[in-house]
Amino acid sequence: MKSSLKNKWVLITGASSGFGAAAATAFGAHGAKLLFGARRVDRLEKVATHAKKSGAAAAHFHELDVSQTGSVEAFMAWAKAKLKSRTLYVLINNAGGAHGLDSVATGKDADWETTFQTNVLGLLRVTRAALPLMPPHAGASIINIGSIAGRTAYAGASAYCAAKAGELQITRVLRHELLGTGIRVGTIDPGLAETEFSTVRFKGDRQKAAEVYVGMNPLTATDIAETIVWVASRPPHVNIDEILVKPTDQAEIGKVFRRPKK
Ligand code: NDP
Ligand code: 8X3
């Protein structure tokens, strides 16, 4: 059966690793045409090769720093030139992450600022710049990547929990603002997923990052990419508002089943 995403234009932020890179492959397998960005352009080249192998009808990439308005505007001008007069069908606001695990008492301005610049302001900037490329169109989608952290609090994650709660509210606001346009808006909120997320959070400390997932089966980037594709490929009258996706081994933040070491 022909996929509803075949030859549709899909734009992904934060595509150099994790969910974003896996989403490029997953949409590629449906024959979509891809535009994607992140700061590590060398990684994007590999993602493009992989997406084309999986079946993408096109896979174009460009440097993007969602924390800089100028970078977002330059990226969208590039995307507009690639689209010519065609419309963007799916926007995936995925770029983001957590920085540090300090309490409020010991938190660093730089970590808080980066967390908000990417997860909140980046989402707003990218969406503002992308909307002119998404005229009213039945079946188009904006899919934001939130987190279980936007719904539940845990120590050391004040800025990240606040930022992802902000992402959830921006998603809800957009549903009001885009009502009647045919554009659907939803959030996918994962629990523990093993990507580069924890390595970034712990500033490159891979051992500390690996400990987060020790003895349990975390989600994979592909699990979330497949969820994004599923949301984008529902019939145009169906809006998947909010999905919380957790590993079976995670009942809640901080309540994780871990198998003892053999
Ligand atoms: P990764 O660290 O593997 O991927 C993060 C992506 O975001 C990278 O491609 C990175 O690219 C990009 N990014 C970060 N900052 C910027 C920036 N300023 N401008 C452009 N791109 C940026 O982690 P995940 O794939 O796990 O994370 C993706 C999203 O999922 C994030 O929003 C994260 O908060 C969320 N999430 C992750 C969970 C997890 O457990 N893994 C669970 C719930 C939500 P580059 O560095 O090259 O710019
Ligand atoms: C990432 C999931 O639990 O590490 O958003 O905050 S968690």
Coordinates of C-alpha atoms and ligand atoms in Angstrom, one line a residue:
M1 CA 0.0 0.0 0.0
K2 CA 1.3 3.5 -0.9
S3 CA 2.3 5.5 2.2
S4 CA 0.5 8.8 2.8
L5 CA 4.0 10.2 3.4
K6 CA 5.4 9.3 0.0
N7 CA 7.0 12.4 -1.7
K8 CA 5.8 14.6 1.2
W9 CA 8.2 17.2 2.6
V10 CA 9.3 16.6 6.2
L11 CA 11.5 18.9 8.2
I12 CA 13.4 17.6 11.2
T13 CA 15.4 19.7 13.8
G14 CA 18.2 18.0 15.8
A15 CA 18.7 15.3 13.2
S16 CA 22.4 14.6 13.8
S17 CA 21.8 11.9 16.4
G18 CA 19.2 10.1 18.5
F19 CA 15.5 10.5 17.7
G20 CA 16.1 13.1 14.9
A21 CA 18.5 10.9 13.0
A22 CA 16.3 7.8 13.4
A23 CA 13.3 9.9 12.2
A24 CA 15.1 10.7 9.0
T25 CA 15.6 7.0 8.3
A26 CA 12.0 6.1 9.3
F27 CA 10.4 8.9 7.1
G28 CA 12.9 7.9 4.4
A29 CA 11.5 4.3 4.5
H30 CA 8.1 5.9 3.6
G31 CA 9.5 7.7 0.5
A32 CA 9.3 11.1 2.1
K33 CA 11.5 14.1 1.0
L34 CA 13.6 15.3 3.9
L35 CA 15.0 18.6 5.0
F36 CA 16.9 18.5 8.3
G37 CA 19.5 20.3 10.4
A38 CA 21.6 20.5 13.5
R39 CA 24.9 22.0 14.5
R40 CA 27.1 19.0 13.7
V41 CA 27.0 19.1 9.9
D42 CA 29.5 16.2 9.5
R43 CA 26.9 13.9 11.2
L44 CA 24.1 15.2 9.0
E45 CA 25.9 13.9 5.9
K46 CA 25.9 10.4 7.3
V47 CA 22.2 10.7 8.2
A48 CA 21.4 11.8 4.6
T49 CA 23.2 8.8 3.2
H50 CA 21.4 6.5 5.5
A51 CA 18.0 8.1 4.8
K52 CA 18.5 7.8 1.0
K53 CA 19.4 4.1 1.5
S54 CA 16.2 3.6 3.4
G55 CA 14.2 5.0 0.5
A56 CA 14.0 8.8 1.0
A57 CA 12.9 10.6 -2.2
A58 CA 15.2 13.4 -1.2
A59 CA 17.5 14.1 1.8
H60 CA 18.9 17.6 2.1
F61 CA 20.6 19.1 5.2
H62 CA 21.9 22.4 6.4
E63 CA 23.5 23.7 9.6
L64 CA 21.0 24.8 12.2
D65 CA 21.4 26.2 15.7
V66 CA 17.9 26.6 17.1
S67 CA 19.3 28.8 19.9
Q68 CA 20.1 31.6 17.4
T69 CA 17.3 33.5 15.6
G70 CA 19.7 34.3 12.7
S71 CA 20.6 30.6 12.2
V72 CA 16.9 29.6 12.2
E73 CA 16.0 32.3 9.7
A74 CA 18.9 31.3 7.4
F75 CA 17.9 27.6 7.7
M76 CA 14.3 28.4 6.8
A77 CA 15.4 30.5 3.8
W78 CA 17.4 27.5 2.6
A79 CA 14.4 25.2 3.2
K80 CA 12.1 27.6 1.3
A81 CA 14.5 27.5 -1.7
K82 CA 14.5 23.7 -1.6
L83 CA 10.7 23.5 -1.4
K84 CA 10.3 26.1 -4.2
S85 CA 6.5 26.5 -4.3
R86 CA 5.8 23.2 -2.6
T87 CA 4.5 23.0 1.0
L88 CA 6.0 21.5 4.1
Y89 CA 3.8 18.6 5.3
V90 CA 5.5 17.7 8.6
L91 CA 7.5 19.8 11.0
I92 CA 9.3 17.8 13.7
N93 CA 10.6 20.0 16.6
N94 CA 13.0 17.6 18.1
A95 CA 16.2 19.6 18.8
G96 CA 16.8 19.9 22.6
G97 CA 18.1 18.2 25.6
A98 CA 19.1 18.6 29.3
H99 CA 22.2 20.2 30.6
G100 CA 23.5 19.1 34.1
L101 CA 21.7 17.5 37.0
D102 CA 22.2 20.2 39.6
S103 CA 19.7 21.2 42.3
V104 CA 18.3 24.7 42.1
A105 CA 20.6 25.6 45.0
T106 CA 23.7 24.7 42.9
G107 CA 22.4 25.2 39.3
K108 CA 24.4 27.0 36.6
D109 CA 23.1 29.9 34.6
A110 CA 24.7 28.6 31.4
D111 CA 22.9 25.2 31.8
W112 CA 19.5 26.8 32.5
E113 CA 20.0 29.2 29.6
T114 CA 20.9 26.5 27.1
T115 CA 18.0 24.4 28.3
F116 CA 15.5 27.1 27.6
Q117 CA 17.2 28.4 24.5
T118 CA 16.9 25.0 22.8
N119 CA 13.8 23.3 24.2
V120 CA 11.5 26.3 24.5
L121 CA 12.8 29.3 22.5
G122 CA 14.2 27.1 19.8
L123 CA 10.8 25.4 19.4
L124 CA 9.1 28.8 19.1
R125 CA 11.6 30.3 16.7
V126 CA 11.6 27.2 14.4
T127 CA 7.8 27.1 14.4
R128 CA 7.4 30.8 13.7
A129 CA 9.8 30.5 10.7
A130 CA 8.3 27.3 9.4
L131 CA 4.6 28.3 9.5
P132 CA 4.8 30.4 6.2
L133 CA 6.0 27.2 4.5
M134 CA 2.9 25.4 5.9
P135 CA -0.2 27.0 4.4
P136 CA -3.6 25.7 5.5
H137 CA -3.4 22.1 4.5
A138 CA -5.4 19.1 5.6
G139 CA -3.2 16.4 7.0
A140 CA -0.1 18.6 7.7
S141 CA 1.5 18.1 11.1
I142 CA 3.6 19.9 13.7
I143 CA 5.1 17.2 16.0
N144 CA 7.0 18.4 19.0
I145 CA 9.2 16.2 21.1
G146 CA 8.4 16.7 24.8
S147 CA 9.3 14.4 27.7
I148 CA 8.0 12.6 30.7
A149 CA 9.9 15.4 32.5
G150 CA 7.3 17.9 31.3
R151 CA 4.7 15.9 33.2
T152 CA 6.5 14.8 36.4
A153 CA 9.2 16.5 38.5
Y154 CA 12.5 15.1 39.7
A155 CA 15.4 16.5 41.6
G156 CA 18.1 18.1 39.5
A157 CA 15.9 18.8 36.5
S158 CA 14.3 22.1 37.4
A159 CA 15.1 23.8 34.1
Y160 CA 14.5 20.7 32.0
C161 CA 11.2 19.9 33.7
A162 CA 10.1 23.5 33.3
A163 CA 11.3 23.6 29.7
K164 CA 9.4 20.4 28.7
A165 CA 6.3 21.6 30.6
G166 CA 6.7 24.7 28.4
E167 CA 6.9 22.6 25.3
L168 CA 3.7 20.9 26.3
Q169 CA 1.9 24.2 26.8
I170 CA 3.2 25.6 23.5
T171 CA 1.9 22.5 21.7
R172 CA -1.6 23.1 23.3
V173 CA -1.5 26.9 22.4
L174 CA -0.6 26.0 18.8
R175 CA -3.7 23.8 18.6
H176 CA -5.8 26.8 19.4
E177 CA -3.9 29.1 17.0
L178 CA -4.0 26.7 14.1
L179 CA -7.6 25.6 14.5
G180 CA -9.3 25.6 11.2
T181 CA -6.1 25.4 9.1
G182 CA -6.1 21.6 8.9
I183 CA -2.6 21.6 10.5
R184 CA -2.4 19.1 13.3
V185 CA -0.3 19.7 16.4
G186 CA 0.9 17.1 18.8
T187 CA 3.5 16.2 21.3
I188 CA 5.4 12.9 21.8
D189 CA 6.7 12.6 25.3
P190 CA 9.3 9.8 25.9
G191 CA 10.6 8.3 29.1
L192 CA 14.1 6.9 29.3
A193 CA 15.6 6.4 25.8
E194 CA 19.2 5.6 25.2
T195 CA 20.6 8.1 22.8
E196 CA 23.3 10.8 23.3
F197 CA 20.9 12.6 25.7
S198 CA 22.6 11.5 28.9
T199 CA 26.1 12.0 27.5
V200 CA 25.1 15.6 26.7
R201 CA 23.5 16.0 30.1
F202 CA 26.7 14.8 31.8
K203 CA 28.9 16.9 29.5
G204 CA 30.6 14.0 27.7
D205 CA 30.9 11.6 30.7
R206 CA 29.9 8.4 28.9
Q207 CA 30.3 6.2 32.0
K208 CA 27.9 8.3 34.0
A209 CA 25.6 8.4 31.0
A210 CA 25.6 4.6 30.6
E211 CA 24.7 4.1 34.3
V212 CA 21.3 5.8 33.7
Y213 CA 20.3 2.7 31.7
V214 CA 22.1 0.0 33.5
G215 CA 20.2 -3.3 34.1
M216 CA 17.0 -2.0 32.3
N217 CA 15.7 -2.0 28.7
P218 CA 15.4 1.6 27.6
L219 CA 13.5 2.9 24.6
T220 CA 15.6 3.2 21.4
A221 CA 15.7 6.1 19.0
T222 CA 13.9 3.9 16.5
D223 CA 11.0 3.3 18.9
I224 CA 10.4 7.1 19.0
A225 CA 11.0 7.6 15.2
E226 CA 8.3 4.9 14.5
T227 CA 5.9 6.7 16.9
I228 CA 6.5 10.0 15.1
V229 CA 5.8 8.4 11.7
W230 CA 2.6 6.8 13.1
V231 CA 1.4 10.2 14.3
A232 CA 2.1 11.9 11.0
S233 CA 0.4 9.2 9.0
R234 CA -3.0 9.2 10.7
P235 CA -5.9 10.3 8.5
P236 CA -6.2 14.1 8.2
H237 CA -9.2 14.3 10.5
V238 CA -7.3 12.6 13.4
N239 CA -5.0 14.7 15.7
I240 CA -2.9 12.7 18.1
D241 CA -2.7 15.4 20.8
E242 CA -0.3 13.9 23.4
I243 CA 1.5 10.6 23.7
L244 CA 3.6 9.4 26.7
V245 CA 5.9 6.6 25.6
K246 CA 7.8 4.8 28.3
P247 CA 10.0 1.6 28.5
T248 CA 8.1 -1.3 30.0
D249 CA 10.9 -1.2 32.7
Q250 CA 9.9 2.3 33.8
A251 CA 6.8 2.9 35.9
E252 CA 7.6 6.5 36.6
I253 CA 10.6 8.8 36.7
G254 CA 12.9 7.3 39.4
K255 CA 10.9 4.1 39.5
V256 CA 12.7 1.8 37.1
F257 CA 13.1 -2.0 37.2
R258 CA 16.7 -3.1 37.0
R259 CA 17.9 -6.7 36.6
P260 CA 20.6 -7.6 39.0
K261 CA 24.1 -8.1 37.5
K262 CA 24.8 -11.8 36.8
Ligands
NDP1 P1 20.5 13.4 21.3 O1 21.4 14.1 22.2 O2 20.9 12.1 20.7 O3 20.0 14.4 20.2 C1 19.7 15.7 20.4 C2 19.7 16.4 19.0 O4 19.4 17.8 19.2 C3 21.0 16.4 18.3 O5 20.8 16.1 16.9 C4 21.6 17.8 18.5 O6 22.4 18.2 17.4 C5 20.3 18.6 18.5 N1 20.5 19.9 19.1 C6 20.8 20.2 20.4 N2 21.0 21.5 20.6 C7 20.7 22.1 19.4 C8 20.8 23.4 18.9 N3 21.1 24.4 19.6 N4 20.4 23.6 17.6 C9 20.1 22.5 16.8 N5 20.1 21.3 17.2 C10 20.4 21.0 18.4 O7 19.2 13.2 22.2 P2 17.7 12.7 21.9 O8 17.6 12.2 20.5 O9 17.3 11.8 23.0 O10 16.9 14.0 22.1 C11 16.0 14.5 21.1 C12 14.9 15.2 21.9 O11 14.2 14.3 22.7 C13 15.3 16.3 22.8 O12 14.4 17.4 22.7 C14 15.2 15.7 24.2 O13 15.0 16.6 25.2 C15 14.0 14.8 24.0 N6 13.9 13.6 24.9 C16 14.9 12.7 25.1 C17 14.7 11.6 25.9 C18 15.7 10.6 26.2 O14 15.6 9.9 27.2 N7 16.7 10.4 25.3 C19 13.4 11.4 26.6 C20 12.4 12.5 26.4 C21 12.7 13.5 25.5 P3 23.7 19.0 17.4 O15 24.4 18.8 18.8 O16 24.5 18.5 16.3 O17 23.3 20.4 17.2
8X3_2 C1 14.4 12.6 29.1 C2 13.8 11.7 30.1 O1 13.6 11.1 32.5 O2 15.8 11.7 31.7 O3 13.6 13.6 28.7 O4 14.1 13.4 32.0 S1 14.4 12.0 31.6

